[in-house]
Coordinates of C-alpha atoms in Angstrom, one line a residue:
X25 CA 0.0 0.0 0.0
X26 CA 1.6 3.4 -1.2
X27 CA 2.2 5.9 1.4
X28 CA 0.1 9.2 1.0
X29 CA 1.2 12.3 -0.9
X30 CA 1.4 14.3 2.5
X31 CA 3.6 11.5 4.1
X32 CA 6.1 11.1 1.6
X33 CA 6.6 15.4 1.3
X34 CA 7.2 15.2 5.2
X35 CA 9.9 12.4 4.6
X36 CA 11.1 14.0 1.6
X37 CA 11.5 17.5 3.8
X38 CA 12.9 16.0 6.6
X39 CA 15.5 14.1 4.4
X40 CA 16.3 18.0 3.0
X41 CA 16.7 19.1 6.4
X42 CA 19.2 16.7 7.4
X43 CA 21.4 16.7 4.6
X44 CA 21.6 20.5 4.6
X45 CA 21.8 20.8 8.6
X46 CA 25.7 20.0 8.4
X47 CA 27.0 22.6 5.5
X48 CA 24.0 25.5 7.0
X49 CA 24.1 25.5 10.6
X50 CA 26.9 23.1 12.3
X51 CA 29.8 24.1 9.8
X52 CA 29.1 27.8 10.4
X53 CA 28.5 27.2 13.9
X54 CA 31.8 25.3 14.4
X55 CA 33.7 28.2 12.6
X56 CA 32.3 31.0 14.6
X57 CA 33.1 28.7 18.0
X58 CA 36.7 28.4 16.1
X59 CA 37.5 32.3 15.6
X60 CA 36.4 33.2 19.2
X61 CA 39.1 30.1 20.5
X62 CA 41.9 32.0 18.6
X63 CA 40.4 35.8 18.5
X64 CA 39.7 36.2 22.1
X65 CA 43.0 34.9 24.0
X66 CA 44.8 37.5 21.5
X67 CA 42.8 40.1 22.4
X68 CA 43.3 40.2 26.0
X69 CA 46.9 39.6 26.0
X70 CA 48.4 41.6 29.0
X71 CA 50.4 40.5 31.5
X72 CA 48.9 38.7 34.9
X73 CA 51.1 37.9 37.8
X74 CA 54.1 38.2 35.1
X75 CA 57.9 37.1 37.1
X76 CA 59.7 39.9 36.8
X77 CA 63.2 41.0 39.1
X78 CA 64.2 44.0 40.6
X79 CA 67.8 44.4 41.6
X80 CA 68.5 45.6 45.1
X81 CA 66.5 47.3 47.5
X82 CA 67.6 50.9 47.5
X83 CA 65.6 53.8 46.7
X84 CA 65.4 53.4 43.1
X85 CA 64.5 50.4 43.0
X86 CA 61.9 51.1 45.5
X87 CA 60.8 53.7 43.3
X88 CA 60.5 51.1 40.0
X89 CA 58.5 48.4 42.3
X90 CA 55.7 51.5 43.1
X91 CA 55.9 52.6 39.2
X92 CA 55.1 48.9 38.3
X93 CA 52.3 47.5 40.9
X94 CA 50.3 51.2 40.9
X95 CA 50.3 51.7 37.0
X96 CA 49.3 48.0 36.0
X97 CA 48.2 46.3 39.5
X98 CA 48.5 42.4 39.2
X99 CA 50.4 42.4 36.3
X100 CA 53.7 41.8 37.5
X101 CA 54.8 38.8 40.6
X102 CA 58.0 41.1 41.5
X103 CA 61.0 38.9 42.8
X104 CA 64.0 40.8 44.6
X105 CA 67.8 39.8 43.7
X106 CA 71.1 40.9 45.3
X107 CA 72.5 42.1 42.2
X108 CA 72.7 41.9 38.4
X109 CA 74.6 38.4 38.7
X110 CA 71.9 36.7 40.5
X111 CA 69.0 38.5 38.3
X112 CA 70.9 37.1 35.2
X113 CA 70.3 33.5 36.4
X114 CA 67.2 33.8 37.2
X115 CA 66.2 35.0 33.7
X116 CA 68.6 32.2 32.4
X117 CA 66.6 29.2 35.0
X118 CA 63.3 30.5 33.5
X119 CA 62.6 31.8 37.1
X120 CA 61.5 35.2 36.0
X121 CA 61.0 36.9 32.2
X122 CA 63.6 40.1 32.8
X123 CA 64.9 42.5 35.2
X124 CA 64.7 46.0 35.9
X125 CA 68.4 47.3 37.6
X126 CA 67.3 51.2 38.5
X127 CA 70.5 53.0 39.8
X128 CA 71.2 57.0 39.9
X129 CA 72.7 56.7 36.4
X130 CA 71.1 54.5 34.4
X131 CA 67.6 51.9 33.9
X132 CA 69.1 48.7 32.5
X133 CA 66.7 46.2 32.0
X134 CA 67.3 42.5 31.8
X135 CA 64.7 40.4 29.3
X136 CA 65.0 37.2 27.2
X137 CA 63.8 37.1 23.7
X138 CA 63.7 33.1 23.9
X139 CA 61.2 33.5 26.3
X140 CA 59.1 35.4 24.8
X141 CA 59.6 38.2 22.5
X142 CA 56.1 40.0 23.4
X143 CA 57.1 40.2 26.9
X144 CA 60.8 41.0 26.1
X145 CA 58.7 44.2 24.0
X146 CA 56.8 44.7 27.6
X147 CA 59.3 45.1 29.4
X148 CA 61.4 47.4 26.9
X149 CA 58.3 49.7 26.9
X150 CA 58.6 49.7 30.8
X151 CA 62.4 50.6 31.2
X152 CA 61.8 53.0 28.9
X153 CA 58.8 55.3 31.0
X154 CA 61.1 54.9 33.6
X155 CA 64.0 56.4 32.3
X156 CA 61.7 59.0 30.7
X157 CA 60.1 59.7 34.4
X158 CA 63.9 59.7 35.9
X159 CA 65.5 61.7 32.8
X160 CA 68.6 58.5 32.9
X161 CA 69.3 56.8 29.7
X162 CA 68.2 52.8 29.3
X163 CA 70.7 50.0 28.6
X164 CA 68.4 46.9 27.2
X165 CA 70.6 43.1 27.6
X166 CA 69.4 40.2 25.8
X167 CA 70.3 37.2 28.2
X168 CA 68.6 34.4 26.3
X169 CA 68.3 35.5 22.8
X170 CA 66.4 33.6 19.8
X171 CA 68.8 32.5 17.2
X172 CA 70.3 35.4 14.9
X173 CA 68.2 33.4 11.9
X174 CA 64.9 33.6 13.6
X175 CA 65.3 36.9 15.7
X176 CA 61.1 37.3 16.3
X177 CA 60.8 33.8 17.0
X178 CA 58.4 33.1 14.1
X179 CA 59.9 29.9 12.7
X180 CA 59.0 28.4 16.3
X181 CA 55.6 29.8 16.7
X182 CA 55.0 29.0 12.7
X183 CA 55.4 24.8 13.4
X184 CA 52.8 24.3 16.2
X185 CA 50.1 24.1 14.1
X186 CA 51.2 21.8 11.7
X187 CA 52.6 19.6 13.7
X188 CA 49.6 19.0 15.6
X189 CA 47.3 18.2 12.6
X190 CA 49.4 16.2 11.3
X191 CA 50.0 14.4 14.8
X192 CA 46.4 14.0 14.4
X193 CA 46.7 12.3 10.8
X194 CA 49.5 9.7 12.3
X195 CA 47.5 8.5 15.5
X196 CA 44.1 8.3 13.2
X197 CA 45.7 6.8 10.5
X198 CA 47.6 3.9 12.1
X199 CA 44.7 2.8 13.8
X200 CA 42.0 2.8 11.3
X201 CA 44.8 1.0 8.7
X202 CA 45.3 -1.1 11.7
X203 CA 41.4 -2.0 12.0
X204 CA 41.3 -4.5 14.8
X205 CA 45.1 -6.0 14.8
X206 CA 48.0 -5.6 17.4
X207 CA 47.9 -3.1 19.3
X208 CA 51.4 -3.2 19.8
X209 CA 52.2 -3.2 15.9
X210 CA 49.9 0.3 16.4
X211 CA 52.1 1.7 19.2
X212 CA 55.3 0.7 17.4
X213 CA 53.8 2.6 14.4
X214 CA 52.9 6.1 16.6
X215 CA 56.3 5.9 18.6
X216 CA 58.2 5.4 15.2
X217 CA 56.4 7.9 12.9
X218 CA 56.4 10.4 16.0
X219 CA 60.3 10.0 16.0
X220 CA 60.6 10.5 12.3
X221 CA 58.2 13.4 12.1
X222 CA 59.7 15.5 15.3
X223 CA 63.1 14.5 13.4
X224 CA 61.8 15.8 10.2
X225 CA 60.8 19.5 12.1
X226 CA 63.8 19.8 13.5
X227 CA 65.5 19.2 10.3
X228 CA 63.5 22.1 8.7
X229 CA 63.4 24.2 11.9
X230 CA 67.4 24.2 12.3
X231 CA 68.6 22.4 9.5
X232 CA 67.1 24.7 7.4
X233 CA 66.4 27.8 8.7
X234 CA 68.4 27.8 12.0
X235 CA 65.7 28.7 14.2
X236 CA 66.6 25.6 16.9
X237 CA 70.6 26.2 17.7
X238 CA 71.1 24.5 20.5
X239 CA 70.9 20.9 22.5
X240 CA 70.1 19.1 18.9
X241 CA 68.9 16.1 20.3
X242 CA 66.4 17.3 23.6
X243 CA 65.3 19.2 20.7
X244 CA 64.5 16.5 18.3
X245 CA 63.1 14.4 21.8
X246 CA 60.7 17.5 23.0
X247 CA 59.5 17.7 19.4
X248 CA 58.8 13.8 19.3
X249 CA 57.5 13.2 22.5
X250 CA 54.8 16.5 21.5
X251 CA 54.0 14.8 18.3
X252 CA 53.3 11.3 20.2
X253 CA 51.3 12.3 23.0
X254 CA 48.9 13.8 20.6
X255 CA 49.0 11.0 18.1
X256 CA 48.7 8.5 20.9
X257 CA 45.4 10.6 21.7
X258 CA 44.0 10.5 18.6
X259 CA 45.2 6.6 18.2
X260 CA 43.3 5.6 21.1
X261 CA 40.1 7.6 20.5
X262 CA 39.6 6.0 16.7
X263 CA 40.2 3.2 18.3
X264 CA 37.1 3.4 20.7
X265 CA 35.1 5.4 18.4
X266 CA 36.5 5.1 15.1
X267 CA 37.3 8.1 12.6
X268 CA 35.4 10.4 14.6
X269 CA 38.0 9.8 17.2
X270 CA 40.4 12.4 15.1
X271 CA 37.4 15.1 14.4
X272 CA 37.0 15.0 18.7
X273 CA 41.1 15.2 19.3
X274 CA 41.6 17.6 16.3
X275 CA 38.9 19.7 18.3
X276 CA 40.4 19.6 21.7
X277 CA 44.5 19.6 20.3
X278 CA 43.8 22.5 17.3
X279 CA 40.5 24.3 18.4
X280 CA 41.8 24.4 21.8
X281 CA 45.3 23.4 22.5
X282 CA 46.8 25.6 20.2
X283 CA 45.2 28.9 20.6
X284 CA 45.8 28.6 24.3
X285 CA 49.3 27.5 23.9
X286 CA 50.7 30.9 24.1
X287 CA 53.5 30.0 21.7
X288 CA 53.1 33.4 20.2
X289 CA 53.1 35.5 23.5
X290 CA 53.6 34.0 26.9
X291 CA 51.3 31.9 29.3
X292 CA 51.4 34.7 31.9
X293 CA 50.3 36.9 29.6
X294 CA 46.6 35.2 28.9
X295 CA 43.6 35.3 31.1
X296 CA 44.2 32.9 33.7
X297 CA 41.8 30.5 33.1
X298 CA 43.2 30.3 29.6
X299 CA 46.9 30.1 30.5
X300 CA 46.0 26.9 32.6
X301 CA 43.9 24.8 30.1
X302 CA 46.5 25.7 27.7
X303 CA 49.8 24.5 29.6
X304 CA 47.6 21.0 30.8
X305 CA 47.0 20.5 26.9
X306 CA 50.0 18.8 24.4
X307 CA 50.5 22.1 22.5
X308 CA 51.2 24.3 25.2
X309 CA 53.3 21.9 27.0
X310 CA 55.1 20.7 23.9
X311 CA 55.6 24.8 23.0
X312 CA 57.0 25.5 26.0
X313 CA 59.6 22.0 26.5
X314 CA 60.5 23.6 23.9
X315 CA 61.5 26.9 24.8
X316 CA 63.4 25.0 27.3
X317 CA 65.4 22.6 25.6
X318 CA 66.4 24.7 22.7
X319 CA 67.5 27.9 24.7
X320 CA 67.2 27.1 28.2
X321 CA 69.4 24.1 29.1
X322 CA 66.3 22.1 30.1
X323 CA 65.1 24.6 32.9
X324 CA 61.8 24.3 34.1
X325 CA 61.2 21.3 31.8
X326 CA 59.9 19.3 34.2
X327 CA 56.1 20.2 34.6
X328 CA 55.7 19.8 30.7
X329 CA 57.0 16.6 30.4
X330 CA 54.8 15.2 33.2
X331 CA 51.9 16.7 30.9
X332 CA 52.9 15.2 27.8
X333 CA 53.6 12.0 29.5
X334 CA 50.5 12.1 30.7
X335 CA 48.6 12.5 27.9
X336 CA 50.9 9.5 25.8
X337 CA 49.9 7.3 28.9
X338 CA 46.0 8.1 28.4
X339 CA 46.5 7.5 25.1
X340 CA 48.4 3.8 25.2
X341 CA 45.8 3.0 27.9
X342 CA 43.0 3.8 25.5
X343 CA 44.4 2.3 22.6
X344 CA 44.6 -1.1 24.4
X345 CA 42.2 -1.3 26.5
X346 CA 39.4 0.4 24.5
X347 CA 36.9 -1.8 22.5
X348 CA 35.0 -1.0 19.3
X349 CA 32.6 -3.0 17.8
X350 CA 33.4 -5.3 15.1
X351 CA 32.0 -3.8 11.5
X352 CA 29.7 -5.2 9.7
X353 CA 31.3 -7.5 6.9
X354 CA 30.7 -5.7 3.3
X355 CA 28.4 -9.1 2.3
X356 CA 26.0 -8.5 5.4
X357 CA 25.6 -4.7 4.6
X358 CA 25.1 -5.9 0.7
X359 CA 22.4 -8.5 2.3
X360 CA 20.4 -5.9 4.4
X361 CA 20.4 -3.2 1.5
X362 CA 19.1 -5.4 -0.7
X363 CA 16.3 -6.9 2.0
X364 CA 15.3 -3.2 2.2
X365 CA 14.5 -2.9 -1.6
X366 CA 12.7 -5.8 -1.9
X367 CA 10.6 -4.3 0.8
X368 CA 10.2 -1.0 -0.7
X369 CA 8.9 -2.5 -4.1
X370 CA 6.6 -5.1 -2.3
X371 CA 4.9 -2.2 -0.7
X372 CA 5.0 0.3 -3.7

């Protein structure tokens, strides 16, 4: 018995509806949510709780710490040093971002381009007032500069992105190749290709265009061990929930990882909130080991590789503990399809 007219226009609309609900409303929806993950950190860049030194304790200086916590109060976590020697290791131990020295006959401020070079451009701005304010001239020392090649830092901010797509790809790829086989033969895969891609960035990054001069092979291992916690991630989720496993990692990793990474400015220099979901996430970990290994001697490494250790753990766990179920053999789909046809002429 055929279905009446009205019926089959209600199907027929409702059939519309779905196939243009994707491209309409969730694609624009998704972009808009995309922009504001990216747009909005950048727009309220400013620093919050930002370690900075002062050298000594004598009236200048006294004068620089009241300059700095009444004309932007919160922004700075002032730290006290003996003298220009032990403000210099600070900076160099990642303990603090610069230095401000205020004597009688000059501002000299300590900062570190490595760093970050938006904070090293904060804290120019601010030796700079207060030499105006104190008519005495302003020495500016780079302690921990970027490499002559990549003086802005752009080479280093430029490969987060990519690399965490394509850690994406890796960790998606081997396992749906891999359908349902060894697990191990998957890990193997991730740990190898992870090696070979962070390999292949350095290469490009130093080899290249010398953006990565120093401690070659904690380079290499930060940029590997980024790439595989990710790819783990994404490994283990199309594992439990097949290829939709990359679209949910892609939008955690690149919709929100990487915009809240800081790579481009500094995590102290985001709204809090921000600067902590960012630094728990691969990218803003990975960003910031780094910083460390490529400039810093491996100072203040520590709590970012306990992140992306974390996050490779979660994703071996998932990969081999998590369970999918078994597809449908392509002779069983072909059987149902054509059950439903025979069905649909019987009753046309």
């Amino acid at each position: 018995m055929p279905f009446p007219a009205s019926t089959r226009t209600t199907a027929s609309a409702r059939s519309t509806l779905r196939r243009w609900l994707l491209p309409v409303v969730v694609l624009p929806v998704v972009a808009t949510l995309a922009v504001l993950a990216y747009a909005w950190p950048a727009a309220r860049i400013a620093p919050r709780d930002l370690p900075v030194g002062i050298v000594g304790t004598g009236q200048a200086s006294q004068r620089m710490v009241e300059h700095l916590t009444s004309a932007q109060p919160g922004a700075f976590d002032l730290h006290v040093y003996a003298d220009m020697r032990a403000a210099r290791s600070a900076v160099k131990d990642r303990d603090i971002y610069g230095a401000f020295d205020v004597t009688p006959q000059r501002v000299t401020v300590l900062e570190a381009t490595a760093a970050s070079a938006t904070v090293a451009q904060s804290l120019d701005l601010a030796g700079k007032q207060t030499a105006a304010r104190l008519a005495e001239p302003v020495a500016v020392q780079d302690v921990v500069a970027t490499s002559a090649d990549d003086p802005r830092g752009v080479v280093f901010s430029s490969a987060l992105l990519p690399l965490t797509i394509c850690s994406i790809l890796i960790g998606a790829t081997v396992t749906v190749l891999g359908g349902g086989r060894s697990r191990w033969k998957a890990l193997v895969a991730v740990a190898v290709a992870s090696a070979v891609a962070g390999l292949g960035t350095y290469l490009v990054a130093q080899g290249l265009l010398g953006a990565l001069p120093h401690h070659g092979v904690a380079t290499w291992a930060a940029l590997s061990a980024t790439v595989l916690s990710m790819s783990l991630t994404a490994a283990g989720l199309a594992r439990v929930i097949g290829p939709a496993g990359a679209g949910v990692t892609a939008l955690v990793m690149v919709f929100i990882g990487n915009p809240f990474s800081a790579v481009t400015s500094a995590p102290s220099l985001l709204p809090t909130a921000v600067h902590h979901i960012g630094q728990a996430l691969p990218p803003g970990a990975g960003a910031n080991l780094l910083r460390s290994t490529a400039y810093f001697d491996g100072h203040a490494a520590g709590g970012h590789v306990v992140v992306l250790a974390l996050w490779t753990l979660l994703g071996a766990t998932t990969l081999f503990l998590g369970r999918r179920a078994a597809p449908v053999p392509a002779h069983a789909a072909r059987e149902v399809r054509g059950a439903a046809e025979v069905r649909g002429r019987s009753a046309a």
